[in-house]
């Protein structure tokens, strides 16, 4: 889509990477924000959660240790998420995932996510030749999951990250390059045995994930940014009403493990301070922090203390009805504090399965004064399952 809206879209979506002036609300910004977006329709229908939900083929983004509990030997899945569909039609997040159970206790998995910001057309004059730019970001990862007991598994994933937001035009010249980085995930998942209660059988689920642990991504000699290292914790319960009907409820919280910007940052490099106690530019602030050290300091570095740290925690709630693993209905709610991004939305979703093929869809309703780029977006995912069945202990 080649119109004025595309340039506006690029500025809005890439602001967390390219715009360094911080607002008074100290919203935390990182590079590669697409890594925080639910890249599959099932999670999108459950309020953007997946760390403690039941295993599916798209578990790689949320908690790859869940693959050790997969019921099918092999799974391959594809999902495409469009952005800002009311303005443009070429900004999309594509997600391709695959896993394989190696045996009763272990599995390997991999995924590829590609975020295209569409085509940007530049012209030096009304009759000059068009200069087409296609900024994009991507991630490629592999993981190994292992059951440490019949009910608990852990996994480690390695991820390659690339962010190419350069705009090579005569008016926007500079020394910036495509940024490259790597990240590591450490995850765990617990799933209890079925417990007989008076009127139903129940199962507890719990999970944690620390994702994108790694160094800062560098765009130029003077420009670098944190990747979105994130902590997720979740828990849920399955109500097995009978052999065909099941209702699952899940709650999840998450927090970015990157520094909170100080109360004041100077946008003028000529007068910016050179120590953490002085007013700095955003670039000086980022360069003064180490990536690994910031993971630990992120729990107590908010200028307004513990109350602001709580504002940095997002939460989501979801419910899923499943009939005989053939049909599912889903609903969820996601909340982020007004001072930290103000993402608030309800989601609805559904899933259908026929033999080895599954189809998922979801829809998002924004409830915030800050518009969501996914507001009113219908997402679809396709899953293929093959191989032998694995029973649960």
Tab-separated table of C-alpha atoms in Angstrom:
chain	number	residue	atom	x	y	z
A	1	UNK	CA	0.000	0.000	0.000
A	2	UNK	CA	1.658	3.176	-1.179
A	3	UNK	CA	0.017	6.187	0.459
A	4	UNK	CA	0.551	8.673	3.222
A	5	UNK	CA	-0.932	6.347	5.819
A	6	UNK	CA	1.911	3.859	5.409
A	7	UNK	CA	4.524	6.384	6.475
A	8	UNK	CA	2.404	7.279	9.496
A	9	UNK	CA	2.008	3.598	10.319
A	10	UNK	CA	5.745	3.013	10.133
A	11	UNK	CA	6.437	5.866	12.520
A	12	UNK	CA	3.856	4.621	15.019
A	13	UNK	CA	4.887	0.974	14.994
A	14	UNK	CA	8.638	1.555	14.977
A	15	UNK	CA	8.604	4.327	17.567
A	16	UNK	CA	9.766	1.996	20.322
A	17	UNK	CA	12.977	1.463	18.374
A	18	UNK	CA	13.617	4.712	16.566
A	19	UNK	CA	12.082	7.407	18.763
A	20	UNK	CA	14.015	7.898	21.963
A	21	UNK	CA	12.236	10.787	23.633
A	22	UNK	CA	10.298	9.403	26.612
A	23	UNK	CA	6.966	10.715	27.821
A	24	UNK	CA	6.259	11.660	31.406
A	25	UNK	CA	4.482	8.356	32.014
A	26	UNK	CA	7.777	6.467	31.513
A	27	UNK	CA	6.391	3.787	29.251
A	28	UNK	CA	9.038	1.096	28.797
A	29	UNK	CA	10.143	0.750	25.190
A	30	UNK	CA	12.277	-1.910	23.545
A	31	UNK	CA	13.395	-2.976	20.114
A	32	UNK	CA	11.480	-5.710	18.260
A	33	UNK	CA	8.074	-5.037	19.843
A	34	UNK	CA	6.475	-7.626	17.535
A	35	UNK	CA	7.907	-10.307	19.856
A	36	UNK	CA	5.302	-9.236	22.436
A	37	UNK	CA	2.358	-9.685	20.064
A	38	UNK	CA	0.394	-12.934	20.111
A	39	UNK	CA	1.417	-14.540	16.827
A	40	UNK	CA	-1.284	-17.243	16.816
A	41	UNK	CA	-5.070	-17.142	16.752
A	42	UNK	CA	-5.621	-19.429	19.751
A	43	UNK	CA	-3.549	-17.245	22.095
A	44	UNK	CA	-5.136	-14.211	20.457
A	45	UNK	CA	-8.556	-15.515	21.472
A	46	UNK	CA	-7.406	-16.116	25.049
A	47	UNK	CA	-6.324	-12.559	25.855
A	48	UNK	CA	-2.750	-12.945	24.531
A	49	UNK	CA	-1.747	-15.701	26.921
A	50	UNK	CA	-0.097	-19.071	26.526
A	51	UNK	CA	2.430	-19.755	29.266
A	52	UNK	CA	0.065	-22.032	31.232
A	53	UNK	CA	-2.614	-22.981	28.704
A	54	UNK	CA	-2.787	-26.539	27.413
A	55	UNK	CA	-0.281	-27.643	24.778
A	56	UNK	CA	-0.812	-26.723	21.143
A	57	UNK	CA	1.418	-26.471	18.076
A	58	UNK	CA	1.964	-22.726	18.659
A	59	UNK	CA	3.475	-23.148	22.146
A	60	UNK	CA	6.945	-22.076	20.987
A	61	UNK	CA	6.329	-18.347	21.502
A	62	UNK	CA	4.923	-18.763	24.991
A	63	UNK	CA	6.363	-21.845	26.668
A	64	UNK	CA	8.210	-24.441	24.603
A	65	UNK	CA	8.373	-26.879	27.542
A	66	UNK	CA	4.691	-27.667	26.853
A	67	UNK	CA	5.755	-29.707	23.812
A	68	UNK	CA	6.892	-32.472	26.153
A	69	UNK	CA	3.157	-33.001	26.867
A	70	UNK	CA	1.988	-32.910	23.231
A	71	UNK	CA	-0.476	-35.670	22.384
A	72	UNK	CA	0.682	-36.029	18.752
A	73	UNK	CA	4.195	-36.879	17.624
A	74	UNK	CA	4.545	-34.114	15.003
A	75	UNK	CA	2.866	-30.747	14.578
A	76	UNK	CA	3.219	-27.972	11.991
A	77	UNK	CA	1.284	-24.702	12.195
A	78	UNK	CA	0.974	-21.417	10.316
A	79	UNK	CA	-0.660	-18.142	11.359
A	80	UNK	CA	-0.847	-14.733	9.665
A	81	UNK	CA	-1.857	-11.659	11.688
A	82	UNK	CA	-2.719	-8.454	9.772
A	83	UNK	CA	-2.126	-5.039	11.394
A	84	UNK	CA	-4.039	-1.766	10.970
A	85	UNK	CA	-6.438	-3.314	8.520
A	86	UNK	CA	-8.601	-0.187	8.521
A	87	UNK	CA	-5.734	1.834	7.021
A	88	UNK	CA	-3.475	-0.498	5.042
A	89	UNK	CA	-3.379	-4.073	3.793
A	90	UNK	CA	0.314	-4.977	3.704
A	91	UNK	CA	1.462	-4.895	7.349
A	92	UNK	CA	1.459	-8.478	8.633
A	93	UNK	CA	3.024	-10.774	11.223
A	94	UNK	CA	3.576	-14.308	9.898
A	95	UNK	CA	4.359	-17.236	12.194
A	96	UNK	CA	5.500	-20.725	11.142
A	97	UNK	CA	6.011	-23.347	13.873
A	98	UNK	CA	6.900	-27.028	14.035
A	99	UNK	CA	7.643	-29.592	16.748
A	100	UNK	CA	8.478	-33.293	17.090
A	101	UNK	CA	8.213	-35.566	20.088
A	102	UNK	CA	11.431	-37.570	20.321
A	103	UNK	CA	10.140	-40.001	22.929
A	104	UNK	CA	7.922	-40.103	26.005
A	105	UNK	CA	10.005	-37.455	27.784
A	106	UNK	CA	11.440	-35.010	25.244
A	107	UNK	CA	10.682	-32.932	22.167
A	108	UNK	CA	12.351	-30.488	19.798
A	109	UNK	CA	10.696	-27.481	18.177
A	110	UNK	CA	11.404	-24.464	15.980
A	111	UNK	CA	9.617	-21.365	14.745
A	112	UNK	CA	10.055	-18.477	12.329
A	113	UNK	CA	8.291	-15.133	12.822
A	114	UNK	CA	8.404	-12.407	10.177
A	115	UNK	CA	6.991	-8.909	10.681
A	116	UNK	CA	6.614	-6.891	7.484
A	117	UNK	CA	5.816	-3.182	7.748
A	118	UNK	CA	4.706	-3.063	4.136
A	119	UNK	CA	6.039	-0.960	1.282
A	120	UNK	CA	7.109	2.664	1.698
A	121	UNK	CA	7.354	4.698	-1.511
A	122	UNK	CA	9.668	7.717	-1.709
A	123	UNK	CA	10.067	10.174	-4.585
A	124	UNK	CA	12.442	13.133	-4.897
A	125	UNK	CA	9.910	14.821	-7.167
A	126	UNK	CA	6.517	14.180	-8.787
A	127	UNK	CA	8.146	12.757	-11.925
A	128	UNK	CA	11.127	11.010	-10.348
A	129	UNK	CA	11.445	7.237	-10.156
A	130	UNK	CA	9.871	5.628	-7.088
A	131	UNK	CA	12.192	4.344	-4.351
A	132	UNK	CA	10.461	1.406	-2.638
A	133	UNK	CA	11.530	0.457	0.895
A	134	UNK	CA	10.355	-2.658	2.746
A	135	UNK	CA	11.307	-2.456	6.456
A	136	UNK	CA	10.938	-5.718	8.359
A	137	UNK	CA	11.880	-7.636	11.484
A	138	UNK	CA	12.218	-11.377	12.100
A	139	UNK	CA	13.095	-14.068	14.600
A	140	UNK	CA	14.242	-17.678	14.137
A	141	UNK	CA	14.467	-20.054	17.090
A	142	UNK	CA	14.901	-23.685	18.119
A	143	UNK	CA	14.101	-25.333	21.456
A	144	UNK	CA	14.564	-28.579	23.359
A	145	UNK	CA	12.087	-29.619	26.038
A	146	UNK	CA	12.479	-32.403	28.593
A	147	UNK	CA	10.230	-33.899	31.249
A	148	UNK	CA	12.045	-33.813	34.575
A	149	UNK	CA	9.189	-35.833	36.062
A	150	UNK	CA	5.912	-37.257	34.807
A	151	UNK	CA	4.222	-33.923	35.565
A	152	UNK	CA	6.855	-31.216	35.079
A	153	UNK	CA	8.954	-30.241	32.058
A	154	UNK	CA	11.498	-27.544	31.294
A	155	UNK	CA	12.899	-26.236	28.014
A	156	UNK	CA	15.665	-24.035	26.655
A	157	UNK	CA	15.329	-22.113	23.389
A	158	UNK	CA	17.846	-20.112	21.372
A	159	UNK	CA	16.647	-17.275	19.127
A	160	UNK	CA	18.221	-15.206	16.336
A	161	UNK	CA	16.780	-11.688	15.995
A	162	UNK	CA	17.037	-9.208	13.144
A	163	UNK	CA	15.551	-5.713	12.889
A	164	UNK	CA	15.865	-3.893	9.556
A	165	UNK	CA	14.024	-0.569	9.835
A	166	UNK	CA	16.444	1.434	7.695
A	167	UNK	CA	14.969	3.885	5.211
A	168	UNK	CA	17.609	4.393	2.531
A	169	UNK	CA	16.650	7.736	1.000
A	170	UNK	CA	18.527	10.924	0.294
A	171	UNK	CA	16.442	12.756	2.885
A	172	UNK	CA	16.930	10.146	5.587
A	173	UNK	CA	20.604	9.372	5.226
A	174	UNK	CA	22.488	8.036	8.188
A	175	UNK	CA	24.894	5.412	9.401
A	176	UNK	CA	22.282	3.075	10.884
A	177	UNK	CA	22.334	-0.599	9.945
A	178	UNK	CA	20.067	-3.563	10.374
A	179	UNK	CA	20.329	-4.712	13.976
A	180	UNK	CA	21.187	-8.321	14.853
A	181	UNK	CA	20.962	-9.994	18.242
A	182	UNK	CA	20.213	-13.285	19.953
A	183	UNK	CA	18.047	-14.315	22.855
A	184	UNK	CA	17.518	-17.328	25.112
A	185	UNK	CA	14.291	-18.636	26.674
A	186	UNK	CA	14.086	-20.645	29.896
A	187	UNK	CA	10.642	-22.115	30.503
A	188	UNK	CA	8.795	-24.622	32.670
A	189	UNK	CA	5.351	-26.233	32.626
A	190	UNK	CA	3.453	-28.318	35.194
A	191	UNK	CA	0.364	-30.407	34.499
A	192	UNK	CA	-1.245	-32.485	37.234
A	193	UNK	CA	-2.999	-35.797	36.957
A	194	UNK	CA	-6.757	-35.754	36.559
A	195	UNK	CA	-8.204	-35.343	40.032
A	196	UNK	CA	-11.705	-36.743	40.727
A	197	UNK	CA	-13.939	-34.205	42.435
A	198	UNK	CA	-17.576	-34.664	43.400
A	199	UNK	CA	-19.164	-33.561	40.113
A	200	UNK	CA	-16.237	-33.397	37.710
A	201	UNK	CA	-12.626	-34.363	37.086
A	202	UNK	CA	-10.091	-31.560	37.371
A	203	UNK	CA	-6.539	-30.848	36.284
A	204	UNK	CA	-4.171	-28.081	37.454
A	205	UNK	CA	-1.754	-26.331	35.110
A	206	UNK	CA	1.096	-23.915	35.816
A	207	UNK	CA	3.914	-22.368	33.832
A	208	UNK	CA	6.685	-19.808	33.779
A	209	UNK	CA	8.810	-18.351	31.010
A	210	UNK	CA	11.730	-15.942	30.905
A	211	UNK	CA	12.077	-15.080	27.237
A	212	UNK	CA	14.572	-13.162	25.099
A	213	UNK	CA	17.445	-13.135	27.572
A	214	UNK	CA	20.302	-11.579	25.657
A	215	UNK	CA	22.429	-8.551	24.793
A	216	UNK	CA	21.155	-5.249	23.462
A	217	UNK	CA	20.603	-4.879	19.741
A	218	UNK	CA	22.835	-2.340	17.997
A	219	UNK	CA	21.775	-0.209	15.015
A	220	UNK	CA	24.791	2.110	14.854
A	221	UNK	CA	27.806	3.178	16.876
A	222	UNK	CA	25.624	5.471	19.010
A	223	UNK	CA	22.250	3.769	18.805
A	224	UNK	CA	21.288	0.567	20.583
A	225	UNK	CA	18.227	-0.760	22.356
A	226	UNK	CA	17.142	-3.491	24.738
A	227	UNK	CA	15.424	-6.542	23.328
A	228	UNK	CA	12.112	-7.382	25.104
A	229	UNK	CA	13.295	-9.701	27.873
A	230	UNK	CA	10.097	-10.743	29.571
A	231	UNK	CA	8.884	-12.744	32.578
A	232	UNK	CA	5.553	-14.579	32.385
A	233	UNK	CA	3.815	-16.545	35.136
A	234	UNK	CA	0.499	-18.323	34.814
A	235	UNK	CA	-1.821	-20.917	36.236
A	236	UNK	CA	-5.038	-22.590	35.252
A	237	UNK	CA	-7.557	-25.332	35.937
A	238	UNK	CA	-9.490	-27.704	33.682
A	239	UNK	CA	-13.046	-28.686	34.622
A	240	UNK	CA	-13.754	-32.046	33.005
A	241	UNK	CA	-17.545	-32.013	33.077
A	242	UNK	CA	-17.808	-35.360	31.310
A	243	UNK	CA	-15.899	-37.337	28.693
A	244	UNK	CA	-16.853	-34.831	25.972
A	245	UNK	CA	-17.091	-31.407	27.625
A	246	UNK	CA	-14.299	-29.447	29.274
A	247	UNK	CA	-13.975	-25.850	30.500
A	248	UNK	CA	-10.523	-24.378	31.133
A	249	UNK	CA	-9.778	-21.122	32.981
A	250	UNK	CA	-6.339	-19.500	33.039
A	251	UNK	CA	-4.741	-16.400	34.564
A	252	UNK	CA	-1.394	-14.914	33.575
A	253	UNK	CA	0.840	-11.993	34.545
A	254	UNK	CA	3.895	-10.650	32.754
A	255	UNK	CA	6.588	-8.012	33.219
A	256	UNK	CA	9.318	-6.643	30.976
A	257	UNK	CA	12.767	-7.187	32.516
A	258	UNK	CA	14.325	-4.026	31.082
A	259	UNK	CA	15.109	-0.699	32.797
A	260	UNK	CA	12.426	1.848	33.564
A	261	UNK	CA	13.380	5.258	32.093
A	262	UNK	CA	14.234	7.885	34.734
A	263	UNK	CA	11.862	10.745	35.515
A	264	UNK	CA	13.509	13.093	33.023
A	265	UNK	CA	15.502	12.511	29.862
A	266	UNK	CA	17.142	15.205	27.776
A	267	UNK	CA	16.437	15.055	24.043
A	268	UNK	CA	19.362	17.372	23.270
A	269	UNK	CA	22.653	15.421	23.060
A	270	UNK	CA	24.654	18.627	23.486
A	271	UNK	CA	23.358	19.117	27.030
A	272	UNK	CA	22.740	15.522	28.056
A	273	UNK	CA	24.403	14.242	31.200
A	274	UNK	CA	27.070	11.571	31.255
A	275	UNK	CA	26.223	9.813	34.504
A	276	UNK	CA	23.076	8.057	35.738
A	277	UNK	CA	22.495	10.863	38.267
A	278	UNK	CA	22.277	13.528	35.581
A	279	UNK	CA	19.707	14.212	32.901
A	280	UNK	CA	20.572	12.050	29.911
A	281	UNK	CA	19.469	11.406	26.399
A	282	UNK	CA	17.735	8.089	25.877
A	283	UNK	CA	20.761	6.693	24.016
A	284	UNK	CA	23.055	7.603	26.917
A	285	UNK	CA	20.600	6.017	29.334
A	286	UNK	CA	20.521	2.740	27.373
A	287	UNK	CA	24.309	2.626	26.970
A	288	UNK	CA	24.774	3.123	30.730
A	289	UNK	CA	22.840	-0.081	31.505
A	290	UNK	CA	23.952	-3.663	31.000
A	291	UNK	CA	21.464	-6.114	29.526
A	292	UNK	CA	21.933	-8.880	32.108
A	293	UNK	CA	22.253	-6.554	35.086
A	294	UNK	CA	19.062	-4.789	34.055
A	295	UNK	CA	17.115	-8.043	34.335
A	296	UNK	CA	17.691	-8.067	38.097
A	297	UNK	CA	17.486	-4.302	38.628
A	298	UNK	CA	14.208	-4.077	36.692
A	299	UNK	CA	12.325	-5.232	39.786
A	300	UNK	CA	13.234	-2.130	41.813
A	301	UNK	CA	14.363	0.623	39.438
A	302	UNK	CA	11.053	2.468	38.925
A	303	UNK	CA	11.423	6.114	40.051
A	304	UNK	CA	8.125	6.015	41.987
A	305	UNK	CA	9.042	2.834	43.804
A	306	UNK	CA	6.986	-0.309	44.330
A	307	UNK	CA	3.706	1.263	43.221
A	308	UNK	CA	5.190	1.975	39.796
A	309	UNK	CA	6.705	-1.503	39.598
A	310	UNK	CA	3.186	-2.892	39.986
A	311	UNK	CA	2.048	-0.666	37.112
A	312	UNK	CA	4.545	-2.469	34.883
A	313	UNK	CA	2.813	-5.823	35.437
A	314	UNK	CA	0.200	-6.780	32.846
A	315	UNK	CA	-2.422	-9.417	33.479
A	316	UNK	CA	-4.809	-11.485	31.404
A	317	UNK	CA	-7.738	-13.809	32.124
A	318	UNK	CA	-9.259	-16.409	29.812
A	319	UNK	CA	-11.808	-19.180	29.510
A	320	UNK	CA	-12.030	-21.953	26.910
A	321	UNK	CA	-14.823	-24.443	26.281
A	322	UNK	CA	-13.806	-27.611	24.445
A	323	UNK	CA	-16.078	-30.299	23.044
A	324	UNK	CA	-14.377	-33.643	22.465
A	325	UNK	CA	-11.186	-31.937	21.159
A	326	UNK	CA	-13.165	-31.112	18.003
A	327	UNK	CA	-14.707	-27.706	18.720
A	328	UNK	CA	-13.651	-24.887	21.054
A	329	UNK	CA	-14.971	-21.467	22.087
A	330	UNK	CA	-12.644	-18.930	23.731
A	331	UNK	CA	-12.745	-15.546	25.459
A	332	UNK	CA	-10.119	-13.430	27.175
A	333	UNK	CA	-9.245	-10.045	28.631
A	334	UNK	CA	-5.860	-8.286	28.690
A	335	UNK	CA	-4.962	-5.256	30.835
A	336	UNK	CA	-1.955	-2.921	30.898
A	337	UNK	CA	-1.729	0.165	33.119
A	338	UNK	CA	-2.443	3.543	31.504
A	339	UNK	CA	1.024	4.827	32.374
A	340	UNK	CA	2.783	1.861	30.783
A	341	UNK	CA	1.131	1.520	27.395
A	342	UNK	CA	-2.615	1.377	28.135
A	343	UNK	CA	-3.298	-1.801	26.157
A	344	UNK	CA	-6.734	-3.035	27.220
A	345	UNK	CA	-8.849	-5.360	25.151
A	346	UNK	CA	-11.330	-8.234	25.066
A	347	UNK	CA	-10.854	-11.169	22.714
A	348	UNK	CA	-13.087	-13.870	21.290
A	349	UNK	CA	-12.012	-17.015	19.491
A	350	UNK	CA	-13.031	-20.392	18.160
A	351	UNK	CA	-11.305	-23.568	17.021
A	352	UNK	CA	-12.277	-26.483	14.812
A	353	UNK	CA	-10.522	-29.796	14.265
A	354	UNK	CA	-11.138	-32.435	11.622
A	355	UNK	CA	-8.903	-35.525	11.742
A	356	UNK	CA	-5.356	-34.093	11.626
A	357	UNK	CA	-6.238	-30.531	10.568
A	358	UNK	CA	-7.117	-27.722	12.962
A	359	UNK	CA	-8.350	-24.194	12.264
A	360	UNK	CA	-8.323	-21.385	14.846
A	361	UNK	CA	-9.666	-17.850	14.621
A	362	UNK	CA	-9.851	-14.866	16.966
A	363	UNK	CA	-11.137	-11.291	17.097
A	364	UNK	CA	-9.978	-8.368	19.283
A	365	UNK	CA	-12.048	-5.518	20.751
A	366	UNK	CA	-9.987	-2.633	22.116
A	367	UNK	CA	-11.357	-1.017	25.311
A	368	UNK	CA	-8.597	1.580	25.717
A	369	UNK	CA	-8.437	5.219	24.672
A	370	UNK	CA	-5.158	4.242	23.004
A	371	UNK	CA	-6.091	2.504	19.745
A	372	UNK	CA	-4.755	-0.997	19.224
A	373	UNK	CA	-3.234	-1.851	15.813
A	374	UNK	CA	-5.147	-5.145	16.068
A	375	UNK	CA	-8.525	-3.597	16.893
A	376	UNK	CA	-11.196	-5.215	14.733
A	377	UNK	CA	-8.752	-7.742	13.279
A	378	UNK	CA	-9.816	-11.301	12.472
A	379	UNK	CA	-6.926	-13.747	12.760
A	380	UNK	CA	-6.690	-17.297	11.388
A	381	UNK	CA	-4.325	-20.158	12.188
A	382	UNK	CA	-3.882	-23.549	10.546
A	383	UNK	CA	-2.462	-26.638	12.302
A	384	UNK	CA	-1.476	-30.079	10.970
A	385	UNK	CA	-0.825	-32.984	13.380
A	386	UNK	CA	0.818	-36.260	12.376
A	387	UNK	CA	2.405	-39.415	13.733
A	388	UNK	CA	1.738	-41.576	16.729
A	389	UNK	CA	-0.341	-40.666	19.746
A	390	UNK	CA	1.255	-40.119	23.144
A	391	UNK	CA	-0.726	-40.951	26.243
A	392	UNK	CA	-0.619	-38.873	29.413
A	393	UNK	CA	0.754	-40.491	32.538
